[in-house]
């Protein structure tokens, strides 16, 4: 393994600045943009790994000029209602006074609509609220939290302030929303489905990634079209659909092999000769995980990274945005001792591309020693399934090695 990180995307979603390497979604981007015409809200749904977040954060964002929209991305956190006000407050110059305990506005008359009015008065731009991974509300939200949210959302729909919102979620959870139609009758009126990419589309995406000017300073490539076709032959196909993240993993593996083969200061050369007949996705994922974990064990302790990943993908926590307290509690039950803090290990897992980017929020708390409480929210739905399988594989192989 080379010590230089691959330039390719792997688990992280594409952002607005990635427009030059975001391929294969031109039609969907335009269709999504058109779907917003004349509507106040839109339910965006699709299967896990379809690229819903990337389509919105990169594709849709780049369809608008700065004058046409001001977008605020919102994740549920501990409570979706307080998350709305926190997200709006973060971009307000004149802040809304928030109660330190309830995390809601001190003034009970301030609802979603009034908060948006404050933001519009400052920005003079139409406001878009992007509720990413909205299924977290129906999975983990308290009953009162849900009722309050849909009640406030229904009021926002009727508010005349220039505001639209997108509810972005996995399609298997859409049915849960029917429970709240009485509070928000139009919730299903406007919908947009994001599908996974087909085989030919993924091939074109790989080709354009290999040819992207952004990557010219990282590698050379010999016959991008053939290499794209050969990579595609190694990817599993389900219902004629392919996970783009799997293609990114293959590109990362080929980059690493090319990096190891290069001489002196020349750029790595990507070509079909780097692909082995025995290559398959599961082996690549397993090798990727084992190599990364082995590199971390020296600093953090034997099996510590693997056991923390196991906590992250456990049945109890897999559906939640994880915080440090949850992770520590789950990890302590395993009776393993880490040489460093959980937060430090999480940052290393991110840096080594085992998990998607973490966002650390540090909040002051009034306590005996005025200590800081760190909360790290994890977005791991793309990698959870392979990690779960590979954690079991790694454990099984370790057991076999001990038997011999």
Coordinates of C-alpha atoms in Angstrom, one line a residue:
X1 CA 0.0 0.0 0.0
X2 CA 1.3 3.5 -0.8
X3 CA 1.2 6.2 1.8
X4 CA -0.5 8.6 -0.5
X5 CA -4.3 8.9 -0.5
X6 CA -6.2 8.3 -3.7
X7 CA -7.6 11.4 -5.3
X8 CA -10.9 9.7 -6.1
X9 CA -14.1 10.0 -4.2
X10 CA -15.1 7.0 -2.2
X11 CA -17.7 7.3 0.5
X12 CA -18.2 11.1 0.7
X13 CA -21.0 12.6 -1.3
X14 CA -20.3 15.1 -4.0
X15 CA -20.5 18.8 -3.0
X16 CA -21.1 22.0 -4.9
X17 CA -17.3 22.4 -5.6
X18 CA -17.2 18.9 -7.2
X19 CA -19.1 19.9 -10.4
X20 CA -16.1 19.3 -12.6
X21 CA -16.0 15.6 -11.5
X22 CA -19.8 14.9 -11.1
X23 CA -20.9 12.9 -14.1
X24 CA -23.8 10.8 -15.3
X25 CA -26.6 12.8 -13.6
X26 CA -27.2 15.6 -16.1
X27 CA -30.7 14.4 -16.9
X28 CA -31.7 13.7 -13.3
X29 CA -30.3 17.1 -12.2
X30 CA -32.4 18.9 -14.8
X31 CA -35.5 16.8 -14.0
X32 CA -35.1 17.6 -10.3
X33 CA -34.7 21.3 -11.1
X34 CA -37.9 21.2 -13.2
X35 CA -39.8 19.3 -10.5
X36 CA -39.3 22.3 -8.2
X37 CA -41.1 24.6 -10.6
X38 CA -44.3 25.9 -9.0
X39 CA -44.2 23.7 -5.9
X40 CA -43.5 24.6 -2.3
X41 CA -42.1 21.3 -1.2
X42 CA -40.7 18.1 -2.8
X43 CA -40.2 14.6 -1.4
X44 CA -37.0 13.2 -2.9
X45 CA -36.6 9.4 -2.4
X46 CA -34.6 6.5 -3.6
X47 CA -32.7 3.3 -2.6
X48 CA -29.6 3.4 -0.4
X49 CA -26.6 4.3 -2.5
X50 CA -28.5 5.9 -5.3
X51 CA -26.7 9.2 -4.8
X52 CA -29.6 11.4 -3.5
X53 CA -27.3 13.6 -1.4
X54 CA -24.8 14.1 -4.3
X55 CA -27.6 14.9 -6.8
X56 CA -28.9 17.7 -4.5
X57 CA -25.7 19.0 -2.9
X58 CA -23.7 19.0 -6.2
X59 CA -26.2 18.7 -9.1
X60 CA -29.1 20.8 -7.9
X61 CA -27.0 23.4 -6.1
X62 CA -25.1 24.2 -9.3
X63 CA -28.3 24.7 -11.2
X64 CA -29.1 27.8 -9.2
X65 CA -27.4 31.2 -9.2
X66 CA -26.7 32.9 -5.9
X67 CA -29.6 35.2 -6.4
X68 CA -32.0 32.4 -7.0
X69 CA -31.6 30.5 -3.8
X70 CA -30.1 30.3 -0.4
X71 CA -29.9 26.6 0.7
X72 CA -29.6 25.3 4.3
X73 CA -28.9 21.6 4.8
X74 CA -30.5 20.2 7.9
X75 CA -29.9 16.8 9.6
X76 CA -32.1 15.7 12.5
X77 CA -29.4 15.4 15.2
X78 CA -31.1 15.0 18.6
X79 CA -34.3 16.8 17.5
X80 CA -35.4 17.9 14.1
X81 CA -37.3 20.9 15.3
X82 CA -34.3 22.4 17.1
X83 CA -32.1 21.4 14.2
X84 CA -34.2 23.7 11.9
X85 CA -33.7 26.7 14.1
X86 CA -30.0 25.8 14.7
X87 CA -29.4 25.6 10.9
X88 CA -31.1 28.9 10.3
X89 CA -29.5 30.6 13.2
X90 CA -26.1 29.5 11.9
X91 CA -26.5 31.7 8.8
X92 CA -28.3 34.6 10.4
X93 CA -26.5 37.8 11.3
X94 CA -29.0 38.8 13.9
X95 CA -29.5 35.5 15.8
X96 CA -32.8 34.2 17.2
X97 CA -32.5 33.8 20.9
X98 CA -32.5 30.1 21.7
X99 CA -33.2 28.4 25.0
X100 CA -30.1 26.5 26.2
X101 CA -32.2 23.6 27.5
X102 CA -34.9 23.1 25.0
X103 CA -32.8 24.4 22.0
X104 CA -36.0 26.1 20.8
X105 CA -36.6 29.8 20.4
X106 CA -37.1 31.6 23.7
X107 CA -40.0 33.4 22.0
X108 CA -42.7 30.8 21.5
X109 CA -44.3 32.8 18.7
X110 CA -41.3 32.1 16.5
X111 CA -42.0 29.1 14.3
X112 CA -40.4 27.9 11.1
X113 CA -42.1 30.5 9.0
X114 CA -41.0 33.4 11.2
X115 CA -37.4 32.1 11.3
X116 CA -37.4 32.0 7.5
X117 CA -38.8 35.5 7.3
X118 CA -35.8 36.7 9.4
X119 CA -33.4 34.9 7.0
X120 CA -35.1 36.3 3.9
X121 CA -35.1 39.8 5.3
X122 CA -31.3 39.6 5.7
X123 CA -30.5 37.7 2.4
X124 CA -33.2 38.7 0.0
X125 CA -32.8 35.3 -1.6
X126 CA -35.4 32.5 -1.8
X127 CA -34.7 30.0 1.0
X128 CA -34.4 26.3 0.5
X129 CA -34.4 23.9 3.4
X130 CA -32.7 20.6 2.5
X131 CA -33.7 17.9 5.0
X132 CA -31.0 15.3 4.3
X133 CA -31.5 11.6 5.5
X134 CA -35.0 12.5 6.5
X135 CA -35.8 8.9 7.4
X136 CA -33.9 9.5 10.7
X137 CA -37.0 11.4 12.0
X138 CA -39.4 8.5 11.3
X139 CA -36.9 5.9 12.6
X140 CA -35.6 7.6 15.7
X141 CA -37.8 10.6 16.5
X142 CA -40.1 10.9 19.5
X143 CA -43.8 11.0 18.8
X144 CA -44.2 14.6 20.1
X145 CA -41.2 15.6 18.0
X146 CA -42.7 14.2 14.8
X147 CA -46.1 15.8 15.4
X148 CA -44.6 19.2 16.2
X149 CA -42.5 19.0 13.0
X150 CA -45.3 18.2 10.6
X151 CA -47.5 20.7 12.2
X152 CA -44.9 23.5 11.8
X153 CA -44.1 22.2 8.3
X154 CA -47.7 22.5 7.3
X155 CA -47.8 26.1 8.5
X156 CA -44.6 26.8 6.5
X157 CA -46.3 25.5 3.4
X158 CA -49.0 28.1 3.8
X159 CA -46.6 30.9 4.6
X160 CA -46.1 33.4 1.8
X161 CA -42.3 33.8 2.5
X162 CA -40.2 32.6 -0.5
X163 CA -39.2 29.2 0.8
X164 CA -39.2 25.7 -0.5
X165 CA -38.1 22.5 1.2
X166 CA -36.9 19.1 0.1
X167 CA -37.4 16.0 2.2
X168 CA -34.7 13.6 1.2
X169 CA -35.0 10.0 2.3
X170 CA -34.6 6.3 1.6
X171 CA -37.7 4.9 -0.2
X172 CA -38.4 2.1 2.1
X173 CA -39.4 4.5 4.8
X174 CA -41.8 6.6 2.8
X175 CA -44.8 4.6 4.1
X176 CA -44.2 5.9 7.6
X177 CA -45.1 9.4 6.5
X178 CA -48.7 8.5 5.9
X179 CA -49.2 8.6 9.7
X180 CA -48.8 12.3 9.5
X181 CA -50.9 13.2 6.5
X182 CA -53.6 14.6 8.9
X183 CA -51.1 17.1 10.1
X184 CA -49.5 17.9 6.7
X185 CA -52.0 16.8 4.0
X186 CA -49.9 17.7 1.0
X187 CA -46.8 15.7 2.1
X188 CA -47.1 13.2 -0.8
X189 CA -48.3 15.6 -3.4
X190 CA -44.9 16.3 -5.1
X191 CA -42.4 13.5 -5.4
X192 CA -39.1 12.7 -7.2
X193 CA -37.5 9.3 -7.3
X194 CA -33.7 8.9 -7.7
X195 CA -32.7 5.6 -9.2
X196 CA -29.3 3.9 -9.1
X197 CA -27.2 4.2 -12.2
X198 CA -27.5 1.6 -15.0
X199 CA -24.5 -0.3 -16.3
X200 CA -23.8 1.9 -19.4
X201 CA -24.1 5.1 -17.4
X202 CA -21.6 3.9 -14.8
X203 CA -19.2 3.0 -17.6
X204 CA -19.5 6.6 -19.0
X205 CA -19.0 8.0 -15.5
X206 CA -15.8 6.0 -15.0
X207 CA -14.5 7.1 -18.4
X208 CA -15.2 10.8 -17.7
X209 CA -13.6 10.6 -14.2
X210 CA -10.5 9.1 -15.8
X211 CA -10.4 12.0 -18.3
X212 CA -11.3 14.8 -15.9
X213 CA -8.8 17.7 -16.0
X214 CA -8.8 17.9 -12.2
X215 CA -7.0 14.6 -12.0
X216 CA -4.3 15.3 -14.7
X217 CA -1.8 16.3 -12.0
X218 CA -2.4 13.0 -10.1
X219 CA -2.0 10.3 -12.8
X220 CA -1.8 9.5 -16.4
X221 CA -4.1 7.0 -18.0
X222 CA -3.7 4.6 -21.0
X223 CA -7.0 4.0 -22.9
X224 CA -9.6 5.4 -20.6
X225 CA -12.4 3.7 -22.5
X226 CA -11.0 0.2 -22.2
X227 CA -10.1 0.7 -18.6
X228 CA -13.7 1.8 -17.8
X229 CA -15.1 -1.3 -19.6
X230 CA -12.7 -3.6 -17.8
X231 CA -13.5 -2.1 -14.4
X232 CA -17.2 -2.5 -15.1
X233 CA -16.7 -6.2 -15.8
X234 CA -15.5 -6.6 -12.2
X235 CA -18.5 -4.9 -10.6
X236 CA -21.5 -6.9 -9.3
X237 CA -24.8 -6.0 -11.1
X238 CA -28.1 -6.1 -9.3
X239 CA -31.2 -5.5 -11.3
X240 CA -29.1 -3.9 -14.0
X241 CA -27.9 -1.3 -11.5
X242 CA -24.4 -0.7 -10.1
X243 CA -23.2 1.1 -7.0
X244 CA -21.0 4.0 -8.0
X245 CA -19.2 3.7 -4.7
X246 CA -18.0 0.3 -5.8
X247 CA -16.5 1.8 -9.0
X248 CA -14.8 4.4 -6.8
X249 CA -13.3 1.7 -4.7
X250 CA -11.9 -0.1 -7.8
X251 CA -10.4 3.2 -9.0
X252 CA -8.8 3.7 -5.6
X253 CA -7.3 0.2 -5.7
X254 CA -5.9 0.7 -9.2
X255 CA -4.5 4.1 -8.1
X256 CA -2.7 2.4 -5.3
X257 CA -1.2 -0.3 -7.5
X258 CA -0.1 2.3 -10.0
X259 CA 1.4 4.4 -7.2
X260 CA 3.4 1.4 -6.1
X261 CA 4.6 0.7 -9.6
X262 CA 5.7 4.1 -10.6
X263 CA 9.4 5.1 -10.8
X264 CA 11.0 8.2 -9.3
X265 CA 8.8 11.3 -9.6
X266 CA 6.7 10.2 -12.6
X267 CA 3.0 10.2 -12.3
X268 CA 1.2 6.9 -11.7
X269 CA -0.1 5.2 -14.9
X270 CA -3.6 3.8 -14.8
X271 CA -4.3 1.0 -17.3
X272 CA -6.1 -2.3 -17.7
X273 CA -3.0 -4.3 -17.0
X274 CA -3.4 -3.3 -13.3
X275 CA -6.6 -5.3 -13.1
X276 CA -6.1 -8.9 -11.9
X277 CA -8.2 -11.8 -13.1
X278 CA -8.9 -12.7 -9.5
X279 CA -10.1 -9.2 -8.6
X280 CA -13.6 -9.0 -7.1
X281 CA -15.4 -6.4 -5.1
X282 CA -15.7 -8.4 -1.8
X283 CA -11.9 -9.1 -1.8
X284 CA -11.1 -5.5 -2.5
X285 CA -13.4 -4.3 0.4
X286 CA -11.9 -6.9 2.7
X287 CA -8.3 -6.0 1.8
X288 CA -9.1 -2.3 2.1
X289 CA -10.6 -2.7 5.5
X290 CA -7.9 -5.1 6.9
X291 CA -5.0 -2.9 5.6
X292 CA -6.5 0.3 7.1
X293 CA -7.2 -1.3 10.4
X294 CA -3.8 -2.9 10.7
X295 CA -2.2 0.5 10.2
X296 CA -4.3 1.9 13.0
X297 CA -3.8 -0.8 15.6
X298 CA -0.3 0.3 16.4
X299 CA -1.5 3.7 17.7
X300 CA -4.9 2.7 19.1
X301 CA -4.5 -0.9 20.2
X302 CA -5.0 -4.4 18.9
X303 CA -8.6 -4.9 17.5
X304 CA -9.7 -1.5 18.8
X305 CA -10.5 0.0 15.3
X306 CA -12.4 -3.1 14.3
X307 CA -14.4 -3.2 17.5
X308 CA -15.3 0.5 17.2
X309 CA -16.6 -0.1 13.6
X310 CA -18.6 -3.0 14.9
X311 CA -20.3 -0.7 17.4
X312 CA -21.0 1.8 14.6
X313 CA -22.8 -0.8 12.5
X314 CA -24.6 -2.6 15.3
X315 CA -28.3 -3.2 14.9
X316 CA -29.0 -0.9 17.8
X317 CA -27.0 2.1 16.4
X318 CA -26.9 1.6 12.7
X319 CA -30.0 3.7 12.0
X320 CA -29.0 6.6 14.2
X321 CA -26.7 9.6 13.8
X322 CA -24.1 8.4 16.3
X323 CA -22.7 10.6 19.0
X324 CA -19.6 10.2 21.2
X325 CA -21.6 9.0 24.2
X326 CA -23.3 6.2 22.2
X327 CA -20.0 5.1 20.8
X328 CA -18.2 5.1 24.1
X329 CA -21.0 3.2 25.8
X330 CA -21.0 0.5 23.1
X331 CA -17.3 0.3 22.9
X332 CA -16.8 0.0 26.7
X333 CA -19.2 -3.0 26.7
X334 CA -16.6 -4.9 24.5
X335 CA -14.0 -4.6 27.2
X336 CA -11.3 -3.3 24.8
X337 CA -9.0 -0.5 25.9
X338 CA -8.0 2.2 23.4
X339 CA -4.7 3.9 23.7
X340 CA -6.2 7.2 22.4
X341 CA -9.6 8.8 22.6
X342 CA -12.6 7.7 20.5
X343 CA -12.7 11.1 18.8
X344 CA -9.0 10.7 17.7
X345 CA -9.8 7.3 16.3
X346 CA -12.8 8.6 14.4
X347 CA -10.7 11.3 12.8
X348 CA -8.2 8.7 11.7
X349 CA -10.9 6.4 10.3
X350 CA -12.1 9.4 8.2
X351 CA -8.6 10.4 7.1
X352 CA -8.0 6.8 5.9
X353 CA -11.3 6.8 4.1
X354 CA -12.9 4.0 6.1
X355 CA -15.8 6.1 7.0
X356 CA -17.3 9.2 5.3
X357 CA -16.4 12.7 6.5
X358 CA -17.3 13.4 10.2
X359 CA -18.6 16.7 11.3
X360 CA -17.5 17.6 14.8
X361 CA -19.5 20.0 16.8
X362 CA -18.0 21.2 20.0
X363 CA -20.4 22.8 22.5
X364 CA -19.6 24.5 25.8
X365 CA -21.3 22.9 28.7
X366 CA -21.7 24.4 32.3
X367 CA -20.0 21.7 34.4
X368 CA -17.6 21.4 37.3
X369 CA -14.4 21.9 35.2
X370 CA -16.1 23.8 32.3
X371 CA -15.1 20.8 30.2
X372 CA -16.0 20.6 26.5
X373 CA -18.4 17.9 25.2
X374 CA -17.6 16.7 21.7
X375 CA -20.3 15.3 19.5
X376 CA -19.5 13.7 16.2
X377 CA -22.4 12.8 13.9
X378 CA -21.7 10.0 11.5
X379 CA -23.1 9.5 8.0
X380 CA -22.3 5.8 7.4
X381 CA -25.3 4.4 5.5
X382 CA -23.3 4.0 2.3
X383 CA -20.6 1.8 3.8
X384 CA -22.5 0.1 6.6
X385 CA -23.5 -3.1 4.8
X386 CA -20.0 -3.9 3.4
X387 CA -18.4 -3.0 6.7
X388 CA -20.8 -5.3 8.6
X389 CA -20.0 -8.2 6.3
X390 CA -16.3 -7.5 6.4
X391 CA -16.0 -7.1 10.1
X392 CA -17.4 -10.7 10.3
X393 CA -15.0 -11.8 7.6
X394 CA -12.0 -10.4 9.3
X395 CA -13.0 -11.9 12.7
X396 CA -13.5 -15.3 11.0
X397 CA -10.1 -15.2 9.4
X398 CA -8.4 -14.2 12.7
X399 CA -10.1 -17.2 14.4
X400 CA -8.8 -19.5 11.7
X401 CA -5.3 -18.1 12.0
X402 CA -5.3 -18.7 15.7
X403 CA -6.5 -22.3 15.2
X404 CA -3.5 -23.0 13.0

